[in-house]
Coordinates of C-alpha atoms in Angstrom, one line a residue:
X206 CA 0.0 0.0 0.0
X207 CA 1.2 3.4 -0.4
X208 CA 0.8 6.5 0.9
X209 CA 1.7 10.5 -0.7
X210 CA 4.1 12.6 1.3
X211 CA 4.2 16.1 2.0
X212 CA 6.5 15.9 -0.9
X213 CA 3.9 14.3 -3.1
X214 CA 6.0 11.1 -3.7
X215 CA 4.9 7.8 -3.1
X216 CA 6.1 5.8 -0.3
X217 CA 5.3 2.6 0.7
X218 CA 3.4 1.9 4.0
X219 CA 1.4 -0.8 6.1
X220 CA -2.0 0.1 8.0
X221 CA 0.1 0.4 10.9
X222 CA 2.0 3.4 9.8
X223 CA -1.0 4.8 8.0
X224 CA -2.5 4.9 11.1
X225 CA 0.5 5.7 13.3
X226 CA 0.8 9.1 10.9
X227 CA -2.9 10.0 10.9
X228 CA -2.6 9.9 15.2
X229 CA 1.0 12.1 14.9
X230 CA -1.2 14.6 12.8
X231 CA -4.2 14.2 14.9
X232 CA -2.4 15.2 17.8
X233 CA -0.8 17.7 16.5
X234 CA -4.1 19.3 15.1
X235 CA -5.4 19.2 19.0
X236 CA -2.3 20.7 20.4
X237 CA -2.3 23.8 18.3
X238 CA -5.9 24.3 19.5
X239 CA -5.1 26.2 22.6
X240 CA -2.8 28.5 21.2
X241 CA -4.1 29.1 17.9
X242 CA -7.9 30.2 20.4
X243 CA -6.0 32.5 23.1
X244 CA -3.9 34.0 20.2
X245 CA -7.1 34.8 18.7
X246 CA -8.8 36.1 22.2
X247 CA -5.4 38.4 22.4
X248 CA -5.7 39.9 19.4
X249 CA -9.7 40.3 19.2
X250 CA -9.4 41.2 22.4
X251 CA -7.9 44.2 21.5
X252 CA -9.7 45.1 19.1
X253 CA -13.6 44.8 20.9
X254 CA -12.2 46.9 23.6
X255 CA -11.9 49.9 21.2
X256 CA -15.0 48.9 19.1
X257 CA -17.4 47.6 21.5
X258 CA -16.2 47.4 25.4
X259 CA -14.1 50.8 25.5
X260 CA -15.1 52.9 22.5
X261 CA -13.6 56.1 24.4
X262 CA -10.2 54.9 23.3
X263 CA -11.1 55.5 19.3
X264 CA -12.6 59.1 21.3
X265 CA -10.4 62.1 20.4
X266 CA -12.1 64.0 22.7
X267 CA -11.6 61.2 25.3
X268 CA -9.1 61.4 28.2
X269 CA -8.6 57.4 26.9
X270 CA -7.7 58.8 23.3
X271 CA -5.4 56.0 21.7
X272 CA -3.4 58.9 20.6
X273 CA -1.7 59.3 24.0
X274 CA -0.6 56.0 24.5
X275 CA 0.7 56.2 21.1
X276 CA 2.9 59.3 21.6
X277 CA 4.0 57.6 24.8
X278 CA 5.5 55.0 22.8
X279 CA 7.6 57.3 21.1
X280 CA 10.6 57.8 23.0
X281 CA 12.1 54.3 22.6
X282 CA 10.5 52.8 19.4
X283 CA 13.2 51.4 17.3
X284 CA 14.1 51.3 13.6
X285 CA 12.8 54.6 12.8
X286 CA 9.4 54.1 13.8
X287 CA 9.2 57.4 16.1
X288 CA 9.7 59.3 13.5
X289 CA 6.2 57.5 11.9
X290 CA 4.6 57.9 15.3
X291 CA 5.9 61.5 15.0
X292 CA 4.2 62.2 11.5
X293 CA 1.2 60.5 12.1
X294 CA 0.5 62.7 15.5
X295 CA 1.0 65.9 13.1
X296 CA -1.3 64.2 10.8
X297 CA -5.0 63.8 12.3
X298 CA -7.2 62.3 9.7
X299 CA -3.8 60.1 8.9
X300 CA -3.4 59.2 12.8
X301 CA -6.8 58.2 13.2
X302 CA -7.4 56.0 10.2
X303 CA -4.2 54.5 11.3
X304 CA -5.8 53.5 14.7
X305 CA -8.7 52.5 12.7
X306 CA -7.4 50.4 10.6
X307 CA -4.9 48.5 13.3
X308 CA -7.5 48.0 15.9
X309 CA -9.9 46.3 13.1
X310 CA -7.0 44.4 12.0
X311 CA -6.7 42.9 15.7
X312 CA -10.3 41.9 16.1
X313 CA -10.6 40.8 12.1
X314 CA -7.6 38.5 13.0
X315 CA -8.1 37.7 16.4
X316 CA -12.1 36.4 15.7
X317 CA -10.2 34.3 12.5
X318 CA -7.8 32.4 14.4
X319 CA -10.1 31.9 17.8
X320 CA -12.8 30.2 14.6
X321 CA -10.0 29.3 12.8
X322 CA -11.1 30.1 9.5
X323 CA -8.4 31.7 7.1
X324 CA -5.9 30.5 9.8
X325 CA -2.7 31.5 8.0
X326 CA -3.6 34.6 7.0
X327 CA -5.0 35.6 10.3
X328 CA -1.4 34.3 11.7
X329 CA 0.2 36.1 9.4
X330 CA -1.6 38.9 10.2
X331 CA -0.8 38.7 14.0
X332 CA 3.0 38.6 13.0
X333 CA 3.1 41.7 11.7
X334 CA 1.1 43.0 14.2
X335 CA 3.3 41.4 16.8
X336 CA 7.0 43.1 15.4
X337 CA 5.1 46.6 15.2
X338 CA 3.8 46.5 18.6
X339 CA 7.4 45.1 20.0
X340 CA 9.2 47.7 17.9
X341 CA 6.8 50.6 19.4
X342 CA 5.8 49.4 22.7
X343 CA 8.4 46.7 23.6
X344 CA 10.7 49.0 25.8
X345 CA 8.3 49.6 28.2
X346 CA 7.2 48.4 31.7
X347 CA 8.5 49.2 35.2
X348 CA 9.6 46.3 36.1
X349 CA 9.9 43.9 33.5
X350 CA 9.8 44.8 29.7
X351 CA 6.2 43.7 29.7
X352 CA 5.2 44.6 26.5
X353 CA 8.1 43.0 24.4
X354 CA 7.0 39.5 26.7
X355 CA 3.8 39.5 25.3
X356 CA 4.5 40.6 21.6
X357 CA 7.6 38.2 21.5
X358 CA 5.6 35.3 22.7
X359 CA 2.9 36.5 20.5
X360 CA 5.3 36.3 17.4
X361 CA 6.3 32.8 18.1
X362 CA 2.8 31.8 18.4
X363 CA 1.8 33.2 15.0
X364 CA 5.0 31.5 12.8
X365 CA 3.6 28.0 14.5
X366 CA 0.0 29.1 13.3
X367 CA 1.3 29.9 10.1
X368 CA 3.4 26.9 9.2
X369 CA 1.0 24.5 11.0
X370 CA -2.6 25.8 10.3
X371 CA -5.3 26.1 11.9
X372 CA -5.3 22.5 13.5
X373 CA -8.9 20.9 15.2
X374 CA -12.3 22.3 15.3
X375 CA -11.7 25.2 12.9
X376 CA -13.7 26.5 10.2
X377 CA -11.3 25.8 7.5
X378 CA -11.8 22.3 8.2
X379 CA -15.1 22.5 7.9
X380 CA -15.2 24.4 4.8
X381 CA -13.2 21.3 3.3
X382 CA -15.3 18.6 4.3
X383 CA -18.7 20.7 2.8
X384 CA -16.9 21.4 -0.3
X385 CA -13.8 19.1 -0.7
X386 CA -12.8 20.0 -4.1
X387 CA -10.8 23.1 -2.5
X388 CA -8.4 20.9 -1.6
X389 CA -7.1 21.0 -5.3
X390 CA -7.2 24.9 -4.3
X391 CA -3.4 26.6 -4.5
X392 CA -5.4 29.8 -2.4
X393 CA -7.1 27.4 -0.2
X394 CA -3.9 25.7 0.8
X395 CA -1.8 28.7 1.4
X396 CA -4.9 30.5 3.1
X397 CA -6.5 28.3 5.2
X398 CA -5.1 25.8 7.6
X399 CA -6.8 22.9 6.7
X400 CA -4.2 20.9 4.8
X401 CA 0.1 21.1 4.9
X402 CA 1.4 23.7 2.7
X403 CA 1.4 22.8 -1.2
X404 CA 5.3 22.0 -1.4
X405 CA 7.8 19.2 -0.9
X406 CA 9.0 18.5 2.5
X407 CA 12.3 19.8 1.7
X408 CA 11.1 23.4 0.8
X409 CA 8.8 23.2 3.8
X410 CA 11.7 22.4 6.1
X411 CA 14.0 25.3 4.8
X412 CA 10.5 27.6 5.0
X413 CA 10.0 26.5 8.6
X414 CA 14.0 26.6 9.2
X415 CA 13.9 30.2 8.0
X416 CA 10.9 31.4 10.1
X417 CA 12.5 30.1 13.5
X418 CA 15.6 31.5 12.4
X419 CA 14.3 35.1 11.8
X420 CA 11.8 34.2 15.3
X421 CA 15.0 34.0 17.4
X422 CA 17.1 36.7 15.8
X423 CA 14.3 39.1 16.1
X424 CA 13.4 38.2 19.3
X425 CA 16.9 37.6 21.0
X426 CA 18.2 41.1 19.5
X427 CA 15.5 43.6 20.9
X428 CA 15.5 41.7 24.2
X429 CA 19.6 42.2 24.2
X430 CA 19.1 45.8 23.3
X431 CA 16.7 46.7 25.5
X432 CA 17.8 44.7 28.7
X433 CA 20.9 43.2 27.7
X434 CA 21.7 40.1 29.8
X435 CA 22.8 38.2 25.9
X436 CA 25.4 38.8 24.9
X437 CA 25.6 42.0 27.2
X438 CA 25.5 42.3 31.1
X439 CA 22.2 43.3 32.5
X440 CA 21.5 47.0 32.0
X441 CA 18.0 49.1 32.2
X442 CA 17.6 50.0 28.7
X443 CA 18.6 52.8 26.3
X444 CA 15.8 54.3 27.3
X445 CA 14.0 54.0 31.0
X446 CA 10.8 52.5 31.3
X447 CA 10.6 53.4 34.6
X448 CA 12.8 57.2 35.5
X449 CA 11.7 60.0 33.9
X450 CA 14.3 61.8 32.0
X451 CA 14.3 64.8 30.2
X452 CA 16.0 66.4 27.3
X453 CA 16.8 69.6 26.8
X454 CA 18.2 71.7 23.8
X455 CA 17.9 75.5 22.5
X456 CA 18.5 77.3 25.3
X457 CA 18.4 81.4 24.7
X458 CA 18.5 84.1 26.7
X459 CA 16.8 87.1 25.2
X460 CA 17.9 91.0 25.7
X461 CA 14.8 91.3 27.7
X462 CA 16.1 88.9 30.0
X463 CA 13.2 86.2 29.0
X464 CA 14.8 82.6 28.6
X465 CA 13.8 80.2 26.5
X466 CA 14.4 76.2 25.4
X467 CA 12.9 73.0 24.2
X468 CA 12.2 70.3 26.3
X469 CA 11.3 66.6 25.5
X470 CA 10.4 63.7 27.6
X471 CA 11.9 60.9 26.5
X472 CA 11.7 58.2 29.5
X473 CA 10.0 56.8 32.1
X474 CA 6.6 55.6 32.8
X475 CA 3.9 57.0 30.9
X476 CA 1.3 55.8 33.9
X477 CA 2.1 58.8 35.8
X478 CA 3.6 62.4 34.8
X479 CA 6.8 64.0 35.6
X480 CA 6.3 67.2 37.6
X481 CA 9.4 70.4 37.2
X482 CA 9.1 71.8 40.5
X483 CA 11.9 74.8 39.7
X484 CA 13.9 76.1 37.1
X485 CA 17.2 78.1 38.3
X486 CA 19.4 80.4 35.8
X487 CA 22.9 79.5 36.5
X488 CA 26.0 81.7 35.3
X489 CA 29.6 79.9 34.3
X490 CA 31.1 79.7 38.3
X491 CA 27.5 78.2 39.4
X492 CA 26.2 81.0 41.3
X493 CA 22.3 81.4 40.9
X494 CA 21.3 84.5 38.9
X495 CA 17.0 83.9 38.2
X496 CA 15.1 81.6 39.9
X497 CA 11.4 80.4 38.5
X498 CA 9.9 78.4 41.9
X499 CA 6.9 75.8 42.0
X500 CA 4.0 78.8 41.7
X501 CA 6.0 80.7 38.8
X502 CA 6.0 77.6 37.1
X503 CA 2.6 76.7 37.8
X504 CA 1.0 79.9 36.7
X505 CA 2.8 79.9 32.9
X506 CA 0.5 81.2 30.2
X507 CA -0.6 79.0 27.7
X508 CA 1.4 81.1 25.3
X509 CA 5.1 80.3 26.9
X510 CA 4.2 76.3 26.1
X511 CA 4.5 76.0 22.6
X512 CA 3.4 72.1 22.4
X513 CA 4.2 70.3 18.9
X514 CA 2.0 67.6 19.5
X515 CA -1.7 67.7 20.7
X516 CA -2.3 64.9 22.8
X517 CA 0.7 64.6 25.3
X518 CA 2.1 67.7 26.4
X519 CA 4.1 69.9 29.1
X520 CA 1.4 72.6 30.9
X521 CA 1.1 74.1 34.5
X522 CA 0.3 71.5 37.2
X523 CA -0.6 72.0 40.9
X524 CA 3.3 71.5 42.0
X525 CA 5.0 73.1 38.5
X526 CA 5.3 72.3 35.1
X527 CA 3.6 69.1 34.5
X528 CA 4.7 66.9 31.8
X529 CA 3.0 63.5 30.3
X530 CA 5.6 60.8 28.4
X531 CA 7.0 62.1 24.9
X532 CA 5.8 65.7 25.4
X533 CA 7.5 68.0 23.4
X534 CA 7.4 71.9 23.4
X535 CA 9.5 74.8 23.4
X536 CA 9.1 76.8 26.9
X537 CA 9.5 80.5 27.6
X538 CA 10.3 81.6 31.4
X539 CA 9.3 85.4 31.7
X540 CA 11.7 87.6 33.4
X541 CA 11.0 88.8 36.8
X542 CA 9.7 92.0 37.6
X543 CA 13.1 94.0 38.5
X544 CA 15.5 91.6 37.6
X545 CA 19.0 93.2 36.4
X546 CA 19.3 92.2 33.0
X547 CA 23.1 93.4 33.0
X548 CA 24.0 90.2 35.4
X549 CA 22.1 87.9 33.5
X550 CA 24.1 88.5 30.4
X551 CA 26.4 85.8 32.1
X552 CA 24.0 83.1 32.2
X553 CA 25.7 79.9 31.1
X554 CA 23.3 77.1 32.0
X555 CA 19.3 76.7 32.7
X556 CA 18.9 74.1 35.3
X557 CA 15.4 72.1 35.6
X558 CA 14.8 70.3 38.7
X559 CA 11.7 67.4 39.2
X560 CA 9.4 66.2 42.2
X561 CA 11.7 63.2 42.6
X562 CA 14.9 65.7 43.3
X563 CA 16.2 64.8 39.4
X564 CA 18.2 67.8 37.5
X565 CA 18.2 68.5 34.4
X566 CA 20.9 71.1 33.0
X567 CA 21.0 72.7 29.4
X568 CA 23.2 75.4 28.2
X569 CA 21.9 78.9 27.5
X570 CA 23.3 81.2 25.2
X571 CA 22.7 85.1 24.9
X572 CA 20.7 86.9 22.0

């Protein structure tokens, strides 16, 4: 008796091994099952909350706006996509079909791999979600790099869905038993997850070879980068998911003696904000020349915080200048009533100092 291979050449078998391979295939069909359902409920999780559970976060006019967390990603996303995060929040219409169209592809994908039906695509699908969510997202979390956990297992998970199909109780399957003739289907097979993928084993093992390959590498080189602890000791991160940190460029002092910089904040945790409680003008030996305390700071005009983006942004706070992760905006400290404008012609350096007792020095030069 024989039997056609994933190769499509004949090979000679007994019952025995007929049935021995039907059981290895059956088995693997029910082990896939699990992960190919909670993939799914990830992903369309996702997805329902912005659509039906949580529509606030599609809200621009929400407090839950997706656009925030999006901005807050933008400090330590890799491979130039900041600089896409960066265009898209000066873009609205751009920025919002973006979200659009990447929370549908979650719950499109997500309900097609929990039914399995189109299980390849769907996986396929949830790999490129995965690598744009780790590239983004994966630096942060406090304690852990959270995010890049769940995305990197999430990428492993989609190249088994992809290679192996959809397994047991999917839709594809049933599809192919109403209508069997799809079998003969180059679409179906490369679709769907019904049947092994229409090549010879060899090409299938090189395919499946590659995809682990580029799994690893991917996944072992952003973990190394951002934590190390590879080929690298242990080390928090290029940039912190945890201590705020900010950066500071363009400082001017004015002939009227009004100073004024840009200011970025480009680490730490975006669950809570970081506060500027003073801001001292220094000359070259150190000694203190203005001073702009906790209630100057507070009580700013809107029109010293020029903000380029609309969503997270530096403004007054209770305690001082409030600022929310991957703020941006160029900042103008009046000049106090009376203040000798003749001494602070030797300003050298603006010094910023946070709640947490952080400073934050730039250097100030004189129009």
């Amino acid at each position: 008796m024989s039997i056609v291979t994933l190769d499509s050449t004949a090979a000679v078998s007994g019952p025995a091994v007929l049935r021995s391979k039907a059981d290895a295939r059956r088995i693997a069909a029910l082990s896939l099952l699990s992960i190919r359902f909670i993939q799914g409920f990830i992903y369309w999780g996702g997805g329902s909350r912005r659509f039906i559970y949580a529509p606030a976060k599609l809200d621009p006019n929400a407090a839950t706006w997706m656009a925030n967390k999006f901005q807050s990603a933008m400090p330590g996303a890799l491979l130039g996509t900041d600089h896409i995060i960066a265009f898209l929040l000066h873009h609205f219409y751009l920025l919002y079909a973006s979200l659009i169209l990447f929370s549908a592809a979650e719950l499109i994908a997500g309900l097609f791999l929990m039914t399995g039906f189109l299980t390849r695509v769907a996986a396929l699908t949830s790999i490129g979600l995965s690598v744009a969510l780790m590239l983004m997202f994966g630096w942060q979390g406090a304690t852990c790099i959270d995010e890049w956990t769940m995305a990197a297992c999430n990428l492993a998970i989609g190249a088994t869905l992809m290679l192996g199909g959809s397994g047991a109780f999917s839709l594809d399957n049933a599809l192919l038993a109403r209508k069997p003739a799809l079998a003969e289907r180059g679409w179906f097979r490369w679709m769907s997850g019904a049947l092994p993928l229409p090549m010879h084993s060899g090409a299938f093992q090189k395919i499946a070879l590659a995809v682990f390959a580029a799994t690893v590498v991917f996944n072992v080189a952003t973990y190394n980068y951002y934590r190390g602890s590879v080929i690298t000791p242990f080390h928090g991160g290029p940039v912190s998911p945890s201590k705020h940190h900010l950066a500071l460029t363009d400082g001017v002092l004015l002939p009227n003696g009004v100073v004024r910089f840009h200011a970025y904040l480009d680490g730490g945790t975006p669950e809570a904000p970081s506060n500027v409680m003073t801001a001292v003008l220094k000359s070259s030996d150190g000694s203190m020349l203005e001073q702009w305390d906790g209630t100057a700071l507070s009580h700013l005009p809107a029109s010293a915080i020029a903000n380029e983006f609309a969503y997270n942004r530096f403004a007054p706070g209770p305690f001082g200048l409030r600022a929310e992760m991957g703020a941006m905006a160029t900042i103008t400290l009046p000049a106090a009533s009376g203040a000798d404008t003749a001494s602070l012609r030797n300003a050298a350096t603006l010094q910023l100092r946070t709640v947490n007792g952080n400073t934050f020095n730039v250097a100030v030069k004189t129009e």
